[in-house]
Short mmCIF file of C-alpha atoms in Angstrom, two decimals:
data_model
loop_
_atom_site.label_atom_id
_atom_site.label_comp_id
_atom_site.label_asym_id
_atom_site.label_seq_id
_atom_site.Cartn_x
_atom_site.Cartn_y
_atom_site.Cartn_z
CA UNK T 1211 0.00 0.00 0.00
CA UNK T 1212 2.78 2.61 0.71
CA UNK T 1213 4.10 1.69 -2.79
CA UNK T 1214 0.99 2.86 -4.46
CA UNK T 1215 0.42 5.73 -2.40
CA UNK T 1216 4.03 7.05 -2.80
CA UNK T 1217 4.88 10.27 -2.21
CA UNK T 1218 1.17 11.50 -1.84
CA UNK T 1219 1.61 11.74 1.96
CA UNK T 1220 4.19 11.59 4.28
CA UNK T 1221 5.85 8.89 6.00
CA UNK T 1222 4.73 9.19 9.06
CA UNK T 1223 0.85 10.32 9.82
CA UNK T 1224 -0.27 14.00 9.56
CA UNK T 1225 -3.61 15.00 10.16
CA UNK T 1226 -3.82 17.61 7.29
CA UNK T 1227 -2.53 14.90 4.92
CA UNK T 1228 -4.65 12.10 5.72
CA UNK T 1229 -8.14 10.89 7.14
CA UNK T 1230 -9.48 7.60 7.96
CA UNK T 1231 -12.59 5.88 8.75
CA UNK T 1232 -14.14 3.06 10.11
CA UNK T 1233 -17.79 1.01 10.89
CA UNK T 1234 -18.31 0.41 14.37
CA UNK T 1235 -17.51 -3.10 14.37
CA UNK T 1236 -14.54 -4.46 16.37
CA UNK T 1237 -12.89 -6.77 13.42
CA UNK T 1238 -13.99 -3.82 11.10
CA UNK T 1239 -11.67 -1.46 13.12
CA UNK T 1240 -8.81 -3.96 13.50
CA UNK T 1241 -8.39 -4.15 10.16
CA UNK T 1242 -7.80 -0.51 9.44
CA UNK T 1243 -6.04 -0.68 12.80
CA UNK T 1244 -3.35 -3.08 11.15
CA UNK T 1245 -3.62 -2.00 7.85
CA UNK T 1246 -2.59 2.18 8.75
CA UNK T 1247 0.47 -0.03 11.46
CA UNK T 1248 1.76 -1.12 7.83
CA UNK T 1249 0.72 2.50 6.29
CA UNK T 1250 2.75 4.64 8.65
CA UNK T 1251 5.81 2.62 10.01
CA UNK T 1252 7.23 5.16 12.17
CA UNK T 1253 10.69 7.02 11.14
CA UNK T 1254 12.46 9.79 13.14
CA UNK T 1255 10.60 11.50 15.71
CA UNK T 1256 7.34 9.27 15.47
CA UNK T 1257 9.57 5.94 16.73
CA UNK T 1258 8.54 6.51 20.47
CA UNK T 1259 9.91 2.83 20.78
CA UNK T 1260 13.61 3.37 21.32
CA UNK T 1261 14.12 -0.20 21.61
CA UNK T 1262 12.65 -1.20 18.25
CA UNK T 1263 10.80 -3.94 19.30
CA UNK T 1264 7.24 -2.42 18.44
CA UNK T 1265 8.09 -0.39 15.00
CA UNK T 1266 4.23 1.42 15.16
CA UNK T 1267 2.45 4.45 15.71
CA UNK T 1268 -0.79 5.17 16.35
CA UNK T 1269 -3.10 6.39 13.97
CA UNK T 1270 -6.67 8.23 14.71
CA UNK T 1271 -9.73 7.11 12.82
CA UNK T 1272 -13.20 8.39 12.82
CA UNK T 1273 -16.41 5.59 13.66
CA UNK T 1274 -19.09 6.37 10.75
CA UNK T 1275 -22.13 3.81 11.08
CA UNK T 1276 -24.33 5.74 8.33
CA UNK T 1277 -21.75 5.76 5.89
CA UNK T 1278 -19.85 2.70 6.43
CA UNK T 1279 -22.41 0.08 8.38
CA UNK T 1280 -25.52 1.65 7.53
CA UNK T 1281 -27.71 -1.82 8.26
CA UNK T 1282 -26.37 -1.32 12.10
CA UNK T 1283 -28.25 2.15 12.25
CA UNK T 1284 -31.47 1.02 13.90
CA UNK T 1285 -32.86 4.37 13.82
CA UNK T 1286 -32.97 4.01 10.18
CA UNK T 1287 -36.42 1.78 9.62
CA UNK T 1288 -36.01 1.88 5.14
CA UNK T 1289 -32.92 -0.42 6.31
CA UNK T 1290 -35.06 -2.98 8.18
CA UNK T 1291 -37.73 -2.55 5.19
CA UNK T 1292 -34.90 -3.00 2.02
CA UNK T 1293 -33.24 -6.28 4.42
CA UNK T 1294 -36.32 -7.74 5.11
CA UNK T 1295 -37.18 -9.66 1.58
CA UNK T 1296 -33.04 -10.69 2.42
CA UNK T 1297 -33.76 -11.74 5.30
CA UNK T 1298 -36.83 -13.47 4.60
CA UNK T 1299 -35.71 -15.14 1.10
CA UNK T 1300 -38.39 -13.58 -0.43
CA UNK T 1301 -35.85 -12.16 -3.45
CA UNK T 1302 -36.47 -14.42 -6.63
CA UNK T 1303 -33.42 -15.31 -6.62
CA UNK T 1304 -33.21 -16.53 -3.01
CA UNK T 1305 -36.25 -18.72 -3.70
CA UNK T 1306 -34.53 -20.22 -6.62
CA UNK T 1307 -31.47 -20.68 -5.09
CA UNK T 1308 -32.86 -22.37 -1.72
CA UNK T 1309 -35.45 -24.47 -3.81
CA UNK T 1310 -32.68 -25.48 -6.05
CA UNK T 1311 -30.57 -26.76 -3.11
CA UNK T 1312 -33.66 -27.67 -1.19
CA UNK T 1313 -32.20 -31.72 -0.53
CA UNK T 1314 -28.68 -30.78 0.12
CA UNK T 1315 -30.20 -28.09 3.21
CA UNK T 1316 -32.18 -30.70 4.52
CA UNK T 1317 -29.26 -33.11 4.53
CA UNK T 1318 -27.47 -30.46 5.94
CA UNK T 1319 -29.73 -29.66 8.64
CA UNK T 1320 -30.19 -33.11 9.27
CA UNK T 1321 -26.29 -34.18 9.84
CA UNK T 1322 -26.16 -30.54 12.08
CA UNK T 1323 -29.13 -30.31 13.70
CA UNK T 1324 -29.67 -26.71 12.01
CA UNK T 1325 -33.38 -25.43 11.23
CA UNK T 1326 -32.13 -24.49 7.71
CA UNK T 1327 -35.77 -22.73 7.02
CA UNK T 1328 -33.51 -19.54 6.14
CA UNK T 1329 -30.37 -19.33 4.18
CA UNK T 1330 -28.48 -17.36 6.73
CA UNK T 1331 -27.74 -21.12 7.80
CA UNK T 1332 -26.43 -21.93 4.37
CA UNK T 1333 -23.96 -19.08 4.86
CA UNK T 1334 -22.92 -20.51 7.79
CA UNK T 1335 -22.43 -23.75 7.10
CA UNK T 1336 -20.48 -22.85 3.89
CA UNK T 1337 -18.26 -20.64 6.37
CA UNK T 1338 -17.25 -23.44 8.25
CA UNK T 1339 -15.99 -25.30 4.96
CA UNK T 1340 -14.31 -22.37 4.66
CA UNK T 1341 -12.60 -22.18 7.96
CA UNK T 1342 -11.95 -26.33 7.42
CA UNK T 1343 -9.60 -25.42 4.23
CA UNK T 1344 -8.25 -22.29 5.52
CA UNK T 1345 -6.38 -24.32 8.58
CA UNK T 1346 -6.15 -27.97 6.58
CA UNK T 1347 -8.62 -29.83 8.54
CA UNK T 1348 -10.54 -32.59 7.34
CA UNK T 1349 -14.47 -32.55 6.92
CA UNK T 1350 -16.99 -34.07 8.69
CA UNK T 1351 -17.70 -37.89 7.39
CA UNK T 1352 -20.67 -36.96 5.92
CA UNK T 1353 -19.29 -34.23 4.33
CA UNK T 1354 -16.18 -36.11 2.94
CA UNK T 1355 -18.54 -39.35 1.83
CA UNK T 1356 -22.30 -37.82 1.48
CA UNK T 1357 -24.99 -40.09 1.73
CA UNK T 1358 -27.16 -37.70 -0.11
CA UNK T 1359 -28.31 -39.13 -3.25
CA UNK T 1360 -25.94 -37.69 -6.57
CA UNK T 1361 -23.62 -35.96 -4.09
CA UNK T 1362 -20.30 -36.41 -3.56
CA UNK T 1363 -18.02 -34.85 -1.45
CA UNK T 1364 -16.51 -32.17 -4.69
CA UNK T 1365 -20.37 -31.68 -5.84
CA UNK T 1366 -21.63 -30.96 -2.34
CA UNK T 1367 -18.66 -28.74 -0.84
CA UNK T 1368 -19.05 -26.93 -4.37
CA UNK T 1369 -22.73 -26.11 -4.06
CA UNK T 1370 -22.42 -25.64 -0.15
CA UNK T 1371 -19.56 -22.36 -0.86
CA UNK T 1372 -21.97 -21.27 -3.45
CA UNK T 1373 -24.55 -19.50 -0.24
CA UNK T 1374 -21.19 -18.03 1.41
CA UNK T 1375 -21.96 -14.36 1.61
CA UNK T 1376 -25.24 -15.29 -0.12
CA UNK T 1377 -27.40 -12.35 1.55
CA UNK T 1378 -24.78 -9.87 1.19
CA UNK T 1379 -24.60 -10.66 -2.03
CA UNK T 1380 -28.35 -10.14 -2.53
CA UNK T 1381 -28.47 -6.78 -1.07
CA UNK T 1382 -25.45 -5.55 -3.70
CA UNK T 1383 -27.75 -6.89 -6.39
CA UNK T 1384 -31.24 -5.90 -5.21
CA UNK T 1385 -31.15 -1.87 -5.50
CA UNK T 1386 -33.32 -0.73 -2.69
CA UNK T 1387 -30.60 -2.27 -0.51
CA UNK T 1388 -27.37 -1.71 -3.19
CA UNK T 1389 -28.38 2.52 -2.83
CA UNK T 1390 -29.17 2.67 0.71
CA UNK T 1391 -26.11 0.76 2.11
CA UNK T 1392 -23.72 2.60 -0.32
CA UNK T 1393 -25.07 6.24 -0.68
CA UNK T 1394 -23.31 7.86 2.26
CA UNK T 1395 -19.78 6.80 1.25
CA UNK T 1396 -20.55 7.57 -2.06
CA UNK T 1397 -21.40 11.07 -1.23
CA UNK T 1398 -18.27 11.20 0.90
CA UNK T 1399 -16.25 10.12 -1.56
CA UNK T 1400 -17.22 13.48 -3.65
CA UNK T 1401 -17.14 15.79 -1.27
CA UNK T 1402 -13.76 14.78 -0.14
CA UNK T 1403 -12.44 14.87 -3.54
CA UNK T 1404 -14.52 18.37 -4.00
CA UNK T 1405 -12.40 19.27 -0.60
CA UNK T 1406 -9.22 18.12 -2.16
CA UNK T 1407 -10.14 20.38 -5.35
CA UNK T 1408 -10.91 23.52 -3.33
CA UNK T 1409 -7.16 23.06 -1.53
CA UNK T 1410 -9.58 22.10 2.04
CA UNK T 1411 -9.31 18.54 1.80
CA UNK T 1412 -6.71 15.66 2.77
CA UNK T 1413 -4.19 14.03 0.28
CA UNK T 1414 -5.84 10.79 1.87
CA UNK T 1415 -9.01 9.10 3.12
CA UNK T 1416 -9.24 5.58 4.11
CA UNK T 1417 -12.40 3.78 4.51
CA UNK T 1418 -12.84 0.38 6.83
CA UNK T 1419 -16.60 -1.14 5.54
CA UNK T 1420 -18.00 -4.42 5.13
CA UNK T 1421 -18.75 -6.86 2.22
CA UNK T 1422 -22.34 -5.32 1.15
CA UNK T 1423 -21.43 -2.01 1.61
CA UNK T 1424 -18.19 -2.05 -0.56
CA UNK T 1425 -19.76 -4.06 -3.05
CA UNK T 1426 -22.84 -2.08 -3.45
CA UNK T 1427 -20.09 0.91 -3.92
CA UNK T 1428 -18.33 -1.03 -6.66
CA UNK T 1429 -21.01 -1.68 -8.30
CA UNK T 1430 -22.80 1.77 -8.31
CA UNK T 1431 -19.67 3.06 -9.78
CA UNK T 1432 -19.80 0.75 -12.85
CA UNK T 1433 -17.94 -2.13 -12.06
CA UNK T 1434 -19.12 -5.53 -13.05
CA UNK T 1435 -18.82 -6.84 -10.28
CA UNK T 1436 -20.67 -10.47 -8.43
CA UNK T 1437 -18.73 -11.17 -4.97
CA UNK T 1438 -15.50 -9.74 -3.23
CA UNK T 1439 -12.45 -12.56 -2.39
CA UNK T 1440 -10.90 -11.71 0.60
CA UNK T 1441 -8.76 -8.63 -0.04
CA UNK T 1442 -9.54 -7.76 -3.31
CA UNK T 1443 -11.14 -4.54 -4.08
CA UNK T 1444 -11.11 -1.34 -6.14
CA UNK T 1445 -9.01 1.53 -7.22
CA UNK T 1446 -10.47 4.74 -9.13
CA UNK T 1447 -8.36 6.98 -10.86
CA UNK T 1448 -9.41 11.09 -12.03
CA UNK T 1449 -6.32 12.83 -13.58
CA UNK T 1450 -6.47 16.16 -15.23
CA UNK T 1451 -4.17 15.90 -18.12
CA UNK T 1452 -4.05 15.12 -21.16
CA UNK T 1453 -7.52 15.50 -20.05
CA UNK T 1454 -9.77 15.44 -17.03
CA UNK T 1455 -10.76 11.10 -17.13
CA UNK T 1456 -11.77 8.72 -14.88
CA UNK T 1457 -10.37 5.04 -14.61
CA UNK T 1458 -11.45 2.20 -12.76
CA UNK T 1459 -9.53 -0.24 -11.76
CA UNK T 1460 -9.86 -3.85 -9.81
CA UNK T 1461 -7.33 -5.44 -7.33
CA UNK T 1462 -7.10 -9.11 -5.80
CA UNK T 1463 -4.77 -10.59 -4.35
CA UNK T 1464 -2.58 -13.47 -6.10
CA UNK T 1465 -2.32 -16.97 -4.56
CA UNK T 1466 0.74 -16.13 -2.85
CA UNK T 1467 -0.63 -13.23 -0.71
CA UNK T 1468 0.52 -10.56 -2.99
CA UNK T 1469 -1.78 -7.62 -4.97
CA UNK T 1470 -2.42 -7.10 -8.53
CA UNK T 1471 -4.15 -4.19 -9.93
CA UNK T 1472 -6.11 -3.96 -13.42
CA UNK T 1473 -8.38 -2.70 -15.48
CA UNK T 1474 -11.47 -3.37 -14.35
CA UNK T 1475 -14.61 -4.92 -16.15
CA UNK T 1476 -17.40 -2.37 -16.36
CA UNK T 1477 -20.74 -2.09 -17.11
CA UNK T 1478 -21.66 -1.41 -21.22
CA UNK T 1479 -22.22 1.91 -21.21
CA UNK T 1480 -19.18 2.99 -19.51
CA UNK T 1481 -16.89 0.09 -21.41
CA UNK T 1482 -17.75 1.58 -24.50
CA UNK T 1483 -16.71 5.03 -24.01
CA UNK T 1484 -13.00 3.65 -22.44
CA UNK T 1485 -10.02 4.84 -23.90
CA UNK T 1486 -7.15 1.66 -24.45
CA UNK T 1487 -5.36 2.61 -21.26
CA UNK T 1488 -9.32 2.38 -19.53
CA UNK T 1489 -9.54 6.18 -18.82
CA UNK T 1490 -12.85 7.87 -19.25
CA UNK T 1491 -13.55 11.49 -20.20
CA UNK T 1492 -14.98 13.15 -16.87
CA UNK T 1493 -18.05 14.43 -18.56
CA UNK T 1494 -19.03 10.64 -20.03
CA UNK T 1495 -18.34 9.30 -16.29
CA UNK T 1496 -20.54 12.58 -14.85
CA UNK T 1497 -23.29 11.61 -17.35
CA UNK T 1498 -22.76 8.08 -15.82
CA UNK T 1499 -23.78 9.63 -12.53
CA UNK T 1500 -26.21 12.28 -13.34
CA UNK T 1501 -28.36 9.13 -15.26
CA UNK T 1502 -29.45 8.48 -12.09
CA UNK T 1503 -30.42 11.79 -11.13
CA UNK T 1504 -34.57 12.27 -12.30
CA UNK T 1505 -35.87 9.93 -9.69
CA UNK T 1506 -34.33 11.37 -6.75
CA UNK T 1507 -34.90 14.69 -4.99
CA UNK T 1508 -31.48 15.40 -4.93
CA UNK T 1509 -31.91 18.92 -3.35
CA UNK T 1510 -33.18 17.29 0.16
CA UNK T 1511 -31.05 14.70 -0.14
CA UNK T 1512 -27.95 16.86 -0.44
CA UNK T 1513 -29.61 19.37 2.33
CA UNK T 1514 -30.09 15.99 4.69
CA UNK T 1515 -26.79 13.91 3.98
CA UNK T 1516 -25.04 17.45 4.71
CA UNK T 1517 -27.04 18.29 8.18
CA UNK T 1518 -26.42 14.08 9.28
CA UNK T 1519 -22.54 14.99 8.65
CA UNK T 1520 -22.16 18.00 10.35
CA UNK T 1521 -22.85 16.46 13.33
CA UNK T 1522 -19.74 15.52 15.62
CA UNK T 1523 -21.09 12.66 17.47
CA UNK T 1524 -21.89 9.63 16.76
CA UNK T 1525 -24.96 9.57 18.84
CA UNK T 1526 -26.26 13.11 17.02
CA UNK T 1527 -25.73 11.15 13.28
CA UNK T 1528 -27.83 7.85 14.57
CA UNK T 1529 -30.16 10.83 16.03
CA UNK T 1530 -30.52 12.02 12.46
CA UNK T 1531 -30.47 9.11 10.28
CA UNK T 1532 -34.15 8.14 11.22
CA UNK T 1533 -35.10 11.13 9.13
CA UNK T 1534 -32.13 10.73 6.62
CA UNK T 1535 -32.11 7.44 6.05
CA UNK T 1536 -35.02 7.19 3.73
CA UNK T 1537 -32.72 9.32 0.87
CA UNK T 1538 -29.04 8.42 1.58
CA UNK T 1539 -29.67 6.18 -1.98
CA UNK T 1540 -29.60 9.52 -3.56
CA UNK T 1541 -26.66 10.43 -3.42
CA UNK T 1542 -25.54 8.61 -6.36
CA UNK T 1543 -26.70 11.24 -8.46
CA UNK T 1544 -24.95 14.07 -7.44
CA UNK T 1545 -22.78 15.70 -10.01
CA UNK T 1546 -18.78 15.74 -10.65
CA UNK T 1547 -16.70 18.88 -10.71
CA UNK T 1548 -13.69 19.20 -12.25
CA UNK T 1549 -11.53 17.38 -9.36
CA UNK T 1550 -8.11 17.09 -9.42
CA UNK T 1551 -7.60 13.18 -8.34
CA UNK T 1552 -8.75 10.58 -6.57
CA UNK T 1553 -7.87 6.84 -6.22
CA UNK T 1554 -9.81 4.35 -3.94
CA UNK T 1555 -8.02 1.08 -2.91
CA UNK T 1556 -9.63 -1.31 -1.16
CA UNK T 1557 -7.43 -4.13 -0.04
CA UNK T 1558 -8.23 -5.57 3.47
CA UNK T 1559 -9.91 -8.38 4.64
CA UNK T 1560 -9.82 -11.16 7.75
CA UNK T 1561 -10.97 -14.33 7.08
CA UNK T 1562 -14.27 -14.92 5.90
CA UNK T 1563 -15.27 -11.67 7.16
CA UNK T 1564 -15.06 -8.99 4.35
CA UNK T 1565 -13.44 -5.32 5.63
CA UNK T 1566 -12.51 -3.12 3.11
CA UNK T 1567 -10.07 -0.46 3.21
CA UNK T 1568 -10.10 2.38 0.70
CA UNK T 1569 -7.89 5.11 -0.22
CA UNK T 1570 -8.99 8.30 -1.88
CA UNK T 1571 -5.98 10.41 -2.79
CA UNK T 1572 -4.66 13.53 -5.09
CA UNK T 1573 -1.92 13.44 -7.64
CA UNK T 1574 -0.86 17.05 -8.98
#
């Protein structure tokens, strides 16, 4: 990560360089926690440790539920109302996923003792085959020789992984829940690039979100995009020369634990106005945005998002958000101006738990 960032900020932190951010949850703050340790390895007069045994400083973050962990807001009701066909596996393709598996989740729930009536369970179960790989354990018998009729143990561990993340999934897909959980940080995203524009804003902001919430940002922003491995994520691009573009990039990690970063796949109507190198004129990528626009009342939204932001507490924004809440989706459709750069990176995640750091950042 300090490769990529470079010389954009300095080596060790500075507050007018550099702003981070983080959901609420524990393993959602850890990760940023370790990911700025390997950020800002202290040099000079931030190495308090004169022994050298603990080579880290620390690093002050900012705990943003609305934008980052929006479905943990629980004065927002439109969350509970956009979850609850999730939730209930009411989504079409919920139904025809859980009626396709129906014999392998009552074999399932059988061998466990699971009800398996929702596919929450599914999950579950699939993230324990998960955790059996990750540390080279063996499955259960029945999982390793099925008696389920036309399973074996390949066929049935393959269609078991296919419900990991399965509602988290849904909600990136199913746009009631895609705008709400990603409008917040979307809007964020431009302002803070609007700050860096206007000479107000930090070099850097990181972000520390979960699997829905990053995905339903990928996805809003073009990218083709079905599930998120654990640390892959995204990197967007604005320069100003030869001419003010866009560029959106995708990064996962290699078998060996190492990064890659390319092109991304995007949606038709952005792929076809890409340049070779992938760069998009800023006024095809604004039209991208204001598309949206008609069917929002951007106005109130903008007027609400800012009010639910100005606050400095925590407890003030979860005030706020049960009369926000309702428009956050909006945000999407605000418009670009002519920003100098940003890049997002998101690269962080533990386990089967997805935590996603991103970077937004100016290049001259």
């Amino acid at each position: 990560m300090r490769k990529f960032v470079g010389k954009l900020i300095s080596d060790n932190y500075n507050r007018t360089e550099a702003k981070f951010f983080s959901s609420s949850a524990n393993r959602c703050q850890m990760t940023l926690q370790v990911a700025l340790a390997g950020l800002y390895k202290p040099v000079d007069w931030a190495d308090w440790d004169v022994s050298g045994v603990l080579p880290w400083s620390p690093v002050p973050y900012t705990i943003d539920d609305p934008m980052l962990r929006m479905y943990s807001v629980k004065e927002c009701k439109n969350s509970d109302k956009v979850w609850k066909p999730i939730d209930d596996d009411t989504l079409p393709s919920l139904k025809e996923a859980k009626n396709r598996s129906a014999a392998l989740l009552a074999y399932v729930g059988k061998e466990t003792g699971w009800n398996m009536s929702s596919l929450s369970r599914a999950a579950d179960f699939a993230d324990n085959l998960i955790e059996i790989e990750l540390y080279n354990a063996s499955y259960p018998e029945w999982v390793s020789h099925p008696t389920l009729e036309g399973y074996d143990e390949k066929k049935l561990v393959k269609e078991a992984l296919s419900f990991a993340e399965i509602h988290q999934i849904a909600c990136a897909d199913y746009e009631p829940c895609r705008d709400l959980m990603s409008g917040v940080w979307l809007k964020h995203i431009l302002t803070t690039i609007s700050d860096v524009q206007n000479g107000k804003g930090p070099q850097l902001a990181g972000y520390a979100s979960h699997n829905e919430i990053t995905l339903s940002v990928m996805k809003n922003l073009g990218i083709v995009k079905d599930e998120l491995t654990t640390s892959a994520g995204f990197v967007l691009e604005f320069r100003m020369k030869p001419m003010p573009s866009v560029r959106l990039l995708a990064h996962d990690p290699n078998p060996i634990d190492k990064h890659v970063i390319y092109k991304a796949e995007l949606i038709p109507e952005l792929a076809d106005k890409a340049a070779v190198d992938g760069f998009i004129s800023l006024e095809d990528f604004e039209a991208h945005i204001k598309s949206k626009a008609s069917i929002f009342r951007l106005e109130e939204t903008l007027r609400d998002v800012e009010r639910l932001h100005s606050r400095n507490s925590l407890n003030s924004k979860l005030h706020e958000a049960t009369k926000q809440c309702q428009h956050f989706f909006v945000i999407l459709n605000l418009c670009f101006s002519d920003y100098a750069f940003a890049c997002a990176l998101r690269f962080q995640k533990h386990r089967r738990f997805f935590f996603h750091f991103v970077l937004i950042c100016k290049v001259g």
